[in-house]
Amino acid sequence: MAVFVTAVRLGSLMGAARHHGLSPSMAGKHVARLEQEVGARLLTRTSRTLALTEPGQAFYARCQRILQEYEAARDEAGDAEAAISGPLRLSAPLLYGTTRLRAVFARFMAAHPRVVLDVNLGDTYADLQQGDIDLAVRIGRLADSALIGRKLETCPMLLCGAPVLIGDDPARDTLEAAQAHLRLEFSEAVSVSDWTVQAASGETHRIAGPVRMRSNNMTVLLDAALAGLGIAYGPAFVFAPHIRNGELRPLLAAWHPPELLVQAVYAPGKRPSAKVRVLLDFLAQELRQDDRAKTSKSGLE
């Protein structure tokens, strides 16, 4: 096909042969084999001229598009491999980064040794429209609906407190009792479902007791919960280990908080670079394989 297109473009089988490093007779055989496969004469040839037949004209136009697509795909694949180098800036929530992404980052850098990964972990969202962050991991509702996101996983949420605070009597595990507890509130929450629990029937309630402490850092709230200063509502990757070892206990066994969506997002208006696309694919694949935080709806088993 390439010999045929080149011959038409140059107006000569001899020129096509030179272009592709073939003998003139071999170039002629390539075109003859193509005509045999198509089942139609594509070129009229004399010793001095070469012209497309009517079927050849339509076939030539399609062949041009096919070869252009092939060349673009080939170049893109090569460019992508060459482009997986240099700085790549990512932001993520602090504890999500240290618990769910820390090992993923190490594996990504091992797979792409020319990448310089710049990771910014914090519980205040970076401005992707104005800043220099290439990719950000967000949990819950996107405050900026213009951002373009890709799902990485879902995040189970937990409502819990220290045994000294909530006791161990199942009869006291009620909505009324939960509403009476002091709350330890995450001040950077953006999801409308924050402090919401849902029954199997679909009925929902919001826990709205008085706030004892408010912080933009989940570790601070975790320490306060462990000290029995109030009940906490937050992601399983923060609280589930302390429930498993008995330091905390879940509230409202008959209810469960809705899961939140974890997404990798980037600013709109431009196609993400090859290295950003590679990191996106890598995060999604690795988190699917490493699903320790979601082995049950409660995130505890």
Short mmCIF file of N, CA and C in Angstrom, two decimals, residues 8 13 17 26 51 60-61 63 68 84-85 115 124 131 138 163 170 172 192 194 212 217 249 260 277 279 300:
data_model
loop_
_atom_site.label_atom_id
_atom_site.label_comp_id
_atom_site.label_asym_id
_atom_site.label_seq_id
_atom_site.Cartn_x
_atom_site.Cartn_y
_atom_site.Cartn_z
N VAL A 8 1.95 7.03 -6.79
CA VAL A 8 0.99 8.02 -7.27
C VAL A 8 1.48 9.43 -6.92
N LEU A 13 6.73 4.72 -10.74
CA LEU A 13 7.11 3.54 -9.97
C LEU A 13 8.60 3.54 -9.67
N ALA A 17 10.19 3.16 -6.04
CA ALA A 17 11.18 2.13 -5.75
C ALA A 17 12.38 2.73 -5.03
N MET A 26 10.62 -5.00 -8.18
CA MET A 26 9.97 -5.35 -6.92
C MET A 26 8.85 -4.36 -6.60
N ALA A 51 -1.00 6.77 -14.25
CA ALA A 51 -2.25 7.47 -13.93
C ALA A 51 -3.19 6.53 -13.18
N TYR A 60 -6.99 5.18 -3.71
CA TYR A 60 -5.85 6.01 -3.33
C TYR A 60 -6.21 6.96 -2.18
N ALA A 61 -7.40 7.57 -2.26
CA ALA A 61 -7.81 8.49 -1.20
C ALA A 61 -7.91 7.77 0.15
N CYS A 63 -6.37 4.93 0.98
CA CYS A 63 -5.03 4.50 1.39
C CYS A 63 -4.23 5.65 2.01
N GLN A 68 -1.77 7.84 6.81
CA GLN A 68 -1.63 9.00 7.69
C GLN A 68 -1.96 8.64 9.14
N ILE A 84 7.85 10.40 28.61
CA ILE A 84 7.69 9.99 30.00
C ILE A 84 8.99 10.28 30.73
N SER A 85 9.26 11.56 30.89
CA SER A 85 10.47 12.02 31.58
C SER A 85 10.22 13.44 32.07
N VAL A 115 11.23 10.02 35.17
CA VAL A 115 10.25 10.97 35.71
C VAL A 115 10.73 11.50 37.06
N THR A 124 -5.93 20.70 51.96
CA THR A 124 -6.52 21.86 51.29
C THR A 124 -6.29 21.70 49.80
N GLY A 131 -2.68 27.14 39.39
CA GLY A 131 -1.39 26.63 39.85
C GLY A 131 -0.66 25.82 38.80
N ARG A 138 -8.76 13.79 44.17
CA ARG A 138 -9.83 14.40 44.97
C ARG A 138 -10.79 13.32 45.47
N PRO A 163 -14.22 3.55 72.68
CA PRO A 163 -15.09 2.76 73.57
C PRO A 163 -15.46 3.49 74.85
N PRO A 170 -25.32 -2.53 72.78
CA PRO A 170 -25.99 -2.39 71.48
C PRO A 170 -27.30 -1.62 71.56
N ARG A 172 -27.85 1.00 73.02
CA ARG A 172 -27.58 2.45 72.98
C ARG A 172 -27.07 2.91 71.61
N VAL A 192 -21.80 16.71 49.97
CA VAL A 192 -23.11 16.98 50.58
C VAL A 192 -23.52 15.86 51.52
N ASP A 194 -21.68 14.51 53.80
CA ASP A 194 -20.88 14.51 55.02
C ASP A 194 -21.77 14.34 56.24
N ARG A 212 -17.38 19.67 68.84
CA ARG A 212 -16.39 19.86 69.90
C ARG A 212 -15.06 20.36 69.33
N ASN A 217 -7.22 18.97 59.24
CA ASN A 217 -6.27 17.86 59.20
C ASN A 217 -6.91 16.64 59.85
N ARG A 249 -14.62 2.21 67.98
CA ARG A 249 -15.75 1.34 67.68
C ARG A 249 -16.69 2.05 66.70
N LEU A 260 -17.70 7.56 49.03
CA LEU A 260 -17.31 8.72 48.23
C LEU A 260 -16.48 8.27 47.04
N ARG A 277 -1.14 11.20 31.17
CA ARG A 277 -2.01 10.09 30.78
C ARG A 277 -1.46 8.76 31.29
N LEU A 279 0.43 8.34 33.97
CA LEU A 279 0.22 8.30 35.42
C LEU A 279 -1.24 8.00 35.76
N LEU A 300 -14.09 -2.66 57.06
CA LEU A 300 -13.47 -3.16 58.27
C LEU A 300 -12.96 -4.58 58.15
#
